[in-house]
Amino acid sequence: VQLQASGGGLVQAGGSLSLSCAASGPIFSVGTMGWYRQAPGEQRELVATITRGANTNYQDSVKGRFTISRDNIKNMVYLQMSTLQPEDTAVYYCNAEVRLRSGMVLTSWGQGTLVTVSS
């Protein structure tokens, strides 16, 4: 299973950016998907998660600014980020709980995409 993230880049404070992530491989179904981020010198932290039924959970610092969504047909997850601040600068990783056609369940991570917010 592969998770391919895209959409990172450089944006000025107050701007917006969208991330997307596609899961591919011998997938039977995808459960909870999410976005995490890791700033330089910091631990990886949860940004937002979304269940297959579209129940969402957000880190407090991004509530009202970020929106997570998904497409269950395409096995994709999205993160719409607005009112970005320099403290949002980090490498963003997508994550998914995947049930394979073999029945095995595993947690898969994308390769990370860099978001840089300039002040």
PDB file of C-alpha atoms in Angstrom:
ATOM      1  CA  VAL A   1       0.000   0.000   0.000  1.00  0.00           C
ATOM      2  CA  GLN A   2       1.263   3.458  -0.882  1.00  0.00           C
ATOM      3  CA  LEU A   3       0.088   6.851   0.284  1.00  0.00           C
ATOM      4  CA  GLN A   4       1.104   9.680  -2.028  1.00  0.00           C
ATOM      5  CA  ALA A   5       0.761  13.198  -0.651  1.00  0.00           C
ATOM      6  CA  SER A   6       0.892  16.370  -2.674  1.00  0.00           C
ATOM      7  CA  GLY A   7       0.092  20.047  -2.477  1.00  0.00           C
ATOM      8  CA  GLY A   8       2.682  21.480  -0.137  1.00  0.00           C
ATOM      9  CA  GLY A   9       4.529  24.675  -0.853  1.00  0.00           C
ATOM     10  CA  LEU A  10       5.346  28.180   0.260  1.00  0.00           C
ATOM     11  CA  VAL A  11       2.605  30.587   1.255  1.00  0.00           C
ATOM     12  CA  GLN A  12       2.439  33.904   3.054  1.00  0.00           C
ATOM     13  CA  ALA A  13       0.847  34.209   6.455  1.00  0.00           C
ATOM     14  CA  GLY A  14      -2.891  34.497   6.134  1.00  0.00           C
ATOM     15  CA  GLY A  15      -2.899  32.502   2.937  1.00  0.00           C
ATOM     16  CA  SER A  16      -4.405  29.166   2.015  1.00  0.00           C
ATOM     17  CA  LEU A  17      -3.111  25.841   0.795  1.00  0.00           C
ATOM     18  CA  SER A  18      -4.658  22.472   0.020  1.00  0.00           C
ATOM     19  CA  LEU A  19      -3.112  19.065   0.515  1.00  0.00           C
ATOM     20  CA  SER A  20      -4.250  15.804  -0.955  1.00  0.00           C
ATOM     21  CA  CYS A  21      -3.250  12.205  -0.414  1.00  0.00           C
ATOM     22  CA  ALA A  22      -4.117   9.112  -2.421  1.00  0.00           C
ATOM     23  CA  ALA A  23      -3.946   5.535  -1.185  1.00  0.00           C
ATOM     24  CA  SER A  24      -3.185   2.836  -3.714  1.00  0.00           C
ATOM     25  CA  GLY A  25      -2.449  -0.866  -3.762  1.00  0.00           C
ATOM     26  CA  PRO A  26      -4.348  -4.085  -2.919  1.00  0.00           C
ATOM     27  CA  ILE A  27      -6.889  -2.214  -0.813  1.00  0.00           C
ATOM     28  CA  PHE A  28     -10.172  -3.693   0.335  1.00  0.00           C
ATOM     29  CA  SER A  29     -11.228  -0.689   2.367  1.00  0.00           C
ATOM     30  CA  VAL A  30      -9.784   2.358   4.087  1.00  0.00           C
ATOM     31  CA  GLY A  31     -10.767   3.265   7.619  1.00  0.00           C
ATOM     32  CA  THR A  32      -9.729   6.370   9.485  1.00  0.00           C
ATOM     33  CA  MET A  33      -7.507   8.735   7.531  1.00  0.00           C
ATOM     34  CA  GLY A  34      -5.616  11.664   8.881  1.00  0.00           C
ATOM     35  CA  TRP A  35      -3.008  14.330   8.617  1.00  0.00           C
ATOM     36  CA  TYR A  36      -0.078  14.761  10.958  1.00  0.00           C
ATOM     37  CA  ARG A  37       2.739  17.281  10.913  1.00  0.00           C
ATOM     38  CA  GLN A  38       6.262  17.570  12.181  1.00  0.00           C
ATOM     39  CA  ALA A  39       8.005  20.899  12.595  1.00  0.00           C
ATOM     40  CA  PRO A  40      11.810  21.100  12.770  1.00  0.00           C
ATOM     41  CA  GLY A  41      13.018  19.859  16.123  1.00  0.00           C
ATOM     42  CA  GLU A  42       9.536  18.839  17.192  1.00  0.00           C
ATOM     43  CA  GLN A  43       7.665  15.579  17.496  1.00  0.00           C
ATOM     44  CA  ARG A  44       5.092  14.547  14.955  1.00  0.00           C
ATOM     45  CA  GLU A  45       1.627  15.700  16.011  1.00  0.00           C
ATOM     46  CA  LEU A  46      -1.909  15.028  14.935  1.00  0.00           C
ATOM     47  CA  VAL A  47      -3.548  17.721  12.826  1.00  0.00           C
ATOM     48  CA  ALA A  48      -6.879  16.141  11.913  1.00  0.00           C
ATOM     49  CA  THR A  49      -8.522  12.790  11.371  1.00  0.00           C
ATOM     50  CA  ILE A  50     -11.636  11.649   9.560  1.00  0.00           C
ATOM     51  CA  THR A  51     -13.422   8.332   9.840  1.00  0.00           C
ATOM     52  CA  ARG A  52     -14.943   6.485   6.946  1.00  0.00           C
ATOM     53  CA  GLY A  53     -18.270   7.869   8.059  1.00  0.00           C
ATOM     54  CA  ALA A  54     -16.862  11.420   7.937  1.00  0.00           C
ATOM     55  CA  ASN A  55     -16.581  12.031  11.661  1.00  0.00           C
ATOM     56  CA  THR A  56     -13.768  14.504  12.132  1.00  0.00           C
ATOM     57  CA  ASN A  57     -11.350  15.423  14.870  1.00  0.00           C
ATOM     58  CA  TYR A  58      -8.998  18.418  14.904  1.00  0.00           C
ATOM     59  CA  GLN A  59      -6.086  19.649  16.926  1.00  0.00           C
ATOM     60  CA  ASP A  60      -7.267  22.717  18.839  1.00  0.00           C
ATOM     61  CA  SER A  61      -4.819  25.063  17.113  1.00  0.00           C
ATOM     62  CA  VAL A  62      -6.272  24.359  13.648  1.00  0.00           C
ATOM     63  CA  LYS A  63      -9.972  24.294  14.478  1.00  0.00           C
ATOM     64  CA  GLY A  64     -11.844  26.773  12.338  1.00  0.00           C
ATOM     65  CA  ARG A  65      -8.896  27.141   9.944  1.00  0.00           C
ATOM     66  CA  PHE A  66      -8.338  23.642   8.551  1.00  0.00           C
ATOM     67  CA  THR A  67     -10.888  21.290   7.031  1.00  0.00           C
ATOM     68  CA  ILE A  68     -10.306  17.596   6.458  1.00  0.00           C
ATOM     69  CA  SER A  69     -12.370  15.663   3.946  1.00  0.00           C
ATOM     70  CA  ARG A  70     -12.173  12.391   2.053  1.00  0.00           C
ATOM     71  CA  ASP A  71     -13.372  10.533  -1.012  1.00  0.00           C
ATOM     72  CA  ASN A  72     -14.141   6.920  -0.147  1.00  0.00           C
ATOM     73  CA  ILE A  73     -14.390   5.921  -3.819  1.00  0.00           C
ATOM     74  CA  LYS A  74     -10.983   7.298  -4.741  1.00  0.00           C
ATOM     75  CA  ASN A  75      -9.382   6.418  -1.364  1.00  0.00           C
ATOM     76  CA  MET A  76      -8.226   9.990  -0.971  1.00  0.00           C
ATOM     77  CA  VAL A  77      -7.987  12.415   1.918  1.00  0.00           C
ATOM     78  CA  TYR A  78      -7.720  16.174   1.684  1.00  0.00           C
ATOM     79  CA  LEU A  79      -6.713  18.999   3.989  1.00  0.00           C
ATOM     80  CA  GLN A  80      -7.863  22.508   3.193  1.00  0.00           C
ATOM     81  CA  MET A  81      -5.800  24.983   5.184  1.00  0.00           C
ATOM     82  CA  SER A  82      -6.667  28.644   5.514  1.00  0.00           C
ATOM     83  CA  THR A  83      -5.456  31.582   7.576  1.00  0.00           C
ATOM     84  CA  LEU A  84      -2.085  29.894   7.704  1.00  0.00           C
ATOM     85  CA  GLN A  85       0.417  31.096  10.276  1.00  0.00           C
ATOM     86  CA  PRO A  86       4.200  30.660  10.491  1.00  0.00           C
ATOM     87  CA  GLU A  87       3.694  28.139  13.287  1.00  0.00           C
ATOM     88  CA  ASP A  88       1.909  25.903  10.783  1.00  0.00           C
ATOM     89  CA  THR A  89       5.223  25.409   8.995  1.00  0.00           C
ATOM     90  CA  ALA A  90       6.012  21.704   9.030  1.00  0.00           C
ATOM     91  CA  VAL A  91       6.238  18.563   6.983  1.00  0.00           C
ATOM     92  CA  TYR A  92       2.705  17.221   6.675  1.00  0.00           C
ATOM     93  CA  TYR A  93       2.133  13.472   6.545  1.00  0.00           C
ATOM     94  CA  CYS A  94      -1.015  11.645   5.586  1.00  0.00           C
ATOM     95  CA  ASN A  95      -1.977   8.478   7.370  1.00  0.00           C
ATOM     96  CA  ALA A  96      -4.555   5.776   6.774  1.00  0.00           C
ATOM     97  CA  GLU A  97      -5.799   2.586   8.340  1.00  0.00           C
ATOM     98  CA  VAL A  98      -6.036   0.164   5.449  1.00  0.00           C
ATOM     99  CA  ARG A  99      -7.653  -3.263   5.198  1.00  0.00           C
ATOM    100  CA  LEU A 100      -6.002  -5.244   2.460  1.00  0.00           C
ATOM    101  CA  ARG A 101      -7.744  -7.753   0.225  1.00  0.00           C
ATOM    102  CA  SER A 102      -5.892 -10.421   2.189  1.00  0.00           C
ATOM    103  CA  GLY A 103      -7.720  -9.317   5.318  1.00  0.00           C
ATOM    104  CA  MET A 104      -4.656  -7.812   6.938  1.00  0.00           C
ATOM    105  CA  VAL A 105      -5.088  -4.382   8.509  1.00  0.00           C
ATOM    106  CA  LEU A 106      -2.183  -1.996   8.574  1.00  0.00           C
ATOM    107  CA  THR A 107      -1.422   1.660   9.180  1.00  0.00           C
ATOM    108  CA  SER A 108       0.222   3.359   6.260  1.00  0.00           C
ATOM    109  CA  TRP A 109       2.036   6.695   6.055  1.00  0.00           C
ATOM    110  CA  GLY A 110       2.680   9.014   3.149  1.00  0.00           C
ATOM    111  CA  GLN A 111       6.081  10.423   2.362  1.00  0.00           C
ATOM    112  CA  GLY A 112       5.394  13.908   3.691  1.00  0.00           C
ATOM    113  CA  THR A 113       4.932  17.222   1.972  1.00  0.00           C
ATOM    114  CA  LEU A 114       6.515  20.461   3.171  1.00  0.00           C
ATOM    115  CA  VAL A 115       4.357  23.452   4.030  1.00  0.00           C
ATOM    116  CA  THR A 116       6.224  26.691   4.665  1.00  0.00           C
ATOM    117  CA  VAL A 117       4.394  29.777   5.869  1.00  0.00           C
ATOM    118  CA  SER A 118       6.326  33.023   5.684  1.00  0.00           C
ATOM    119  CA  SER A 119       5.599  35.950   7.966  1.00  0.00           C
TER     120      SER A 119
END
